[in-house]
Amino acid sequence: GPRPPPASEAAVALASSTPAPAIAAPVVPTPPAPVGFRPRADRTFREQVEDAEREIIQYVLSHTHDNVTEAARLLDLERGHFYKKMKALGLRRGQSES
């Protein structure tokens, strides 16, 4: 009579016919990145980087209703570094563009 398939073939057949269980990844609401950046000849590279950082931080602070801890987490920055970056860019809580 017919021989059963080798164990490896049986495993492949089983695996291909059995749908993999869905793994639920945690959903982190990430705001979309600000759009509209264009290089400018009248600003230095550093000034343009600071402008972009300022815009991103203001946007994320607005998205988190000025929750610095949440904003820092969304940007994958330590909260202390986030505060230093805000200070260096002349930003304070409550200044976010809503």
mmCIF file of C-alpha atoms in Angstrom:
data_model
loop_
_atom_site.group_PDB
_atom_site.id
_atom_site.type_symbol
_atom_site.label_atom_id
_atom_site.label_comp_id
_atom_site.label_asym_id
_atom_site.label_seq_id
_atom_site.Cartn_x
_atom_site.Cartn_y
_atom_site.Cartn_z
ATOM 1 C CA GLY A 1 0.000 0.000 0.000
ATOM 2 C CA PRO A 2 0.982 3.668 -0.108
ATOM 3 C CA ARG A 3 3.522 4.719 2.469
ATOM 4 C CA PRO A 4 2.792 7.732 4.650
ATOM 5 C CA PRO A 5 4.884 10.792 3.755
ATOM 6 C CA PRO A 6 8.027 11.392 5.797
ATOM 7 C CA ALA A 7 7.472 13.434 8.965
ATOM 8 C CA SER A 8 9.025 16.547 7.427
ATOM 9 C CA GLU A 9 6.610 16.477 4.473
ATOM 10 C CA ALA A 10 3.688 15.926 6.829
ATOM 11 C CA ALA A 11 4.808 18.903 8.936
ATOM 12 C CA VAL A 12 5.069 21.127 5.849
ATOM 13 C CA ALA A 13 1.626 20.007 4.655
ATOM 14 C CA LEU A 14 0.131 20.669 8.092
ATOM 15 C CA ALA A 15 1.863 24.027 8.429
ATOM 16 C CA SER A 16 0.742 25.188 4.994
ATOM 17 C CA SER A 17 -2.869 24.185 5.602
ATOM 18 C CA THR A 18 -3.130 25.621 9.115
ATOM 19 C CA PRO A 19 -3.420 29.402 9.309
ATOM 20 C CA ALA A 20 -0.969 30.979 11.699
ATOM 21 C CA PRO A 21 -2.595 32.508 14.769
ATOM 22 C CA ALA A 22 -2.847 36.275 14.590
ATOM 23 C CA ILE A 23 -0.442 37.994 16.934
ATOM 24 C CA ALA A 24 -1.833 41.251 18.233
ATOM 25 C CA ALA A 25 0.860 43.915 18.198
ATOM 26 C CA PRO A 26 0.364 46.803 20.598
ATOM 27 C CA VAL A 27 -1.180 49.757 18.823
ATOM 28 C CA VAL A 28 0.704 52.968 19.498
ATOM 29 C CA PRO A 29 -1.029 56.042 18.143
ATOM 30 C CA THR A 30 1.764 57.785 16.282
ATOM 31 C CA PRO A 31 0.984 61.145 14.757
ATOM 32 C CA PRO A 32 1.858 61.538 11.101
ATOM 33 C CA ALA A 33 5.050 63.437 10.396
ATOM 34 C CA PRO A 34 4.715 67.106 9.565
ATOM 35 C CA VAL A 35 4.859 67.694 5.836
ATOM 36 C CA GLY A 36 6.018 70.576 3.710
ATOM 37 C CA PHE A 37 9.739 70.730 4.475
ATOM 38 C CA ARG A 38 11.776 72.236 1.656
ATOM 39 C CA PRO A 39 15.484 73.039 1.796
ATOM 40 C CA ARG A 40 16.158 76.767 1.894
ATOM 41 C CA ALA A 41 19.222 78.568 0.579
ATOM 42 C CA ASP A 42 18.756 81.462 3.037
ATOM 43 C CA ARG A 43 19.110 79.247 6.156
ATOM 44 C CA THR A 44 22.123 77.258 7.324
ATOM 45 C CA PHE A 45 21.918 73.493 7.647
ATOM 46 C CA ARG A 46 21.879 73.785 11.449
ATOM 47 C CA GLU A 47 19.080 76.385 11.335
ATOM 48 C CA GLN A 48 17.027 74.144 9.059
ATOM 49 C CA VAL A 49 17.561 71.124 11.350
ATOM 50 C CA GLU A 50 16.472 73.238 14.337
ATOM 51 C CA ASP A 51 13.414 74.444 12.392
ATOM 52 C CA ALA A 52 12.480 70.835 11.596
ATOM 53 C CA GLU A 53 13.042 69.709 15.208
ATOM 54 C CA ARG A 54 10.968 72.631 16.485
ATOM 55 C CA GLU A 55 8.123 71.810 14.082
ATOM 56 C CA ILE A 56 8.164 68.106 15.000
ATOM 57 C CA ILE A 57 8.233 68.782 18.749
ATOM 58 C CA GLN A 58 5.439 71.372 18.520
ATOM 59 C CA TYR A 59 3.367 68.969 16.440
ATOM 60 C CA VAL A 60 3.828 66.040 18.837
ATOM 61 C CA LEU A 61 3.164 68.240 21.875
ATOM 62 C CA SER A 62 -0.051 69.398 20.222
ATOM 63 C CA HIS A 63 -0.992 65.772 19.484
ATOM 64 C CA THR A 64 -0.358 64.789 23.134
ATOM 65 C CA HIS A 65 -2.045 67.913 24.582
ATOM 66 C CA ASP A 66 1.326 69.106 25.973
ATOM 67 C CA ASN A 67 2.021 65.803 27.754
ATOM 68 C CA VAL A 68 5.833 65.905 27.671
ATOM 69 C CA THR A 69 6.243 62.333 28.930
ATOM 70 C CA GLU A 70 4.001 60.981 26.152
ATOM 71 C CA ALA A 71 5.583 63.236 23.514
ATOM 72 C CA ALA A 72 9.077 62.078 24.497
ATOM 73 C CA ARG A 73 7.923 58.444 24.366
ATOM 74 C CA LEU A 74 6.426 58.882 20.885
ATOM 75 C CA LEU A 75 9.705 60.391 19.674
ATOM 76 C CA ASP A 76 11.754 57.697 21.462
ATOM 77 C CA LEU A 77 13.630 60.284 23.533
ATOM 78 C CA GLU A 78 14.371 60.272 27.249
ATOM 79 C CA ARG A 79 12.178 62.846 28.982
ATOM 80 C CA GLY A 80 15.195 64.780 30.297
ATOM 81 C CA HIS A 81 16.698 64.987 26.805
ATOM 82 C CA PHE A 82 13.319 66.087 25.458
ATOM 83 C CA TYR A 83 13.173 68.959 27.997
ATOM 84 C CA LYS A 84 16.751 70.000 27.090
ATOM 85 C CA LYS A 85 15.852 69.936 23.390
ATOM 86 C CA MET A 86 12.758 72.062 24.055
ATOM 87 C CA LYS A 87 14.835 74.589 26.012
ATOM 88 C CA ALA A 88 17.540 74.712 23.311
ATOM 89 C CA LEU A 89 14.849 75.385 20.698
ATOM 90 C CA GLY A 90 13.164 78.055 22.833
ATOM 91 C CA LEU A 91 9.999 75.994 23.316
ATOM 92 C CA ARG A 92 7.779 75.849 26.391
ATOM 93 C CA ARG A 93 4.709 73.802 27.188
ATOM 94 C CA GLY A 94 1.535 75.469 26.001
ATOM 95 C CA GLN A 95 3.186 76.842 22.859
ATOM 96 C CA SER A 96 2.241 73.924 20.635
ATOM 97 C CA GLU A 97 0.375 74.755 17.481
ATOM 98 C CA SER A 98 -3.141 73.410 17.828
#
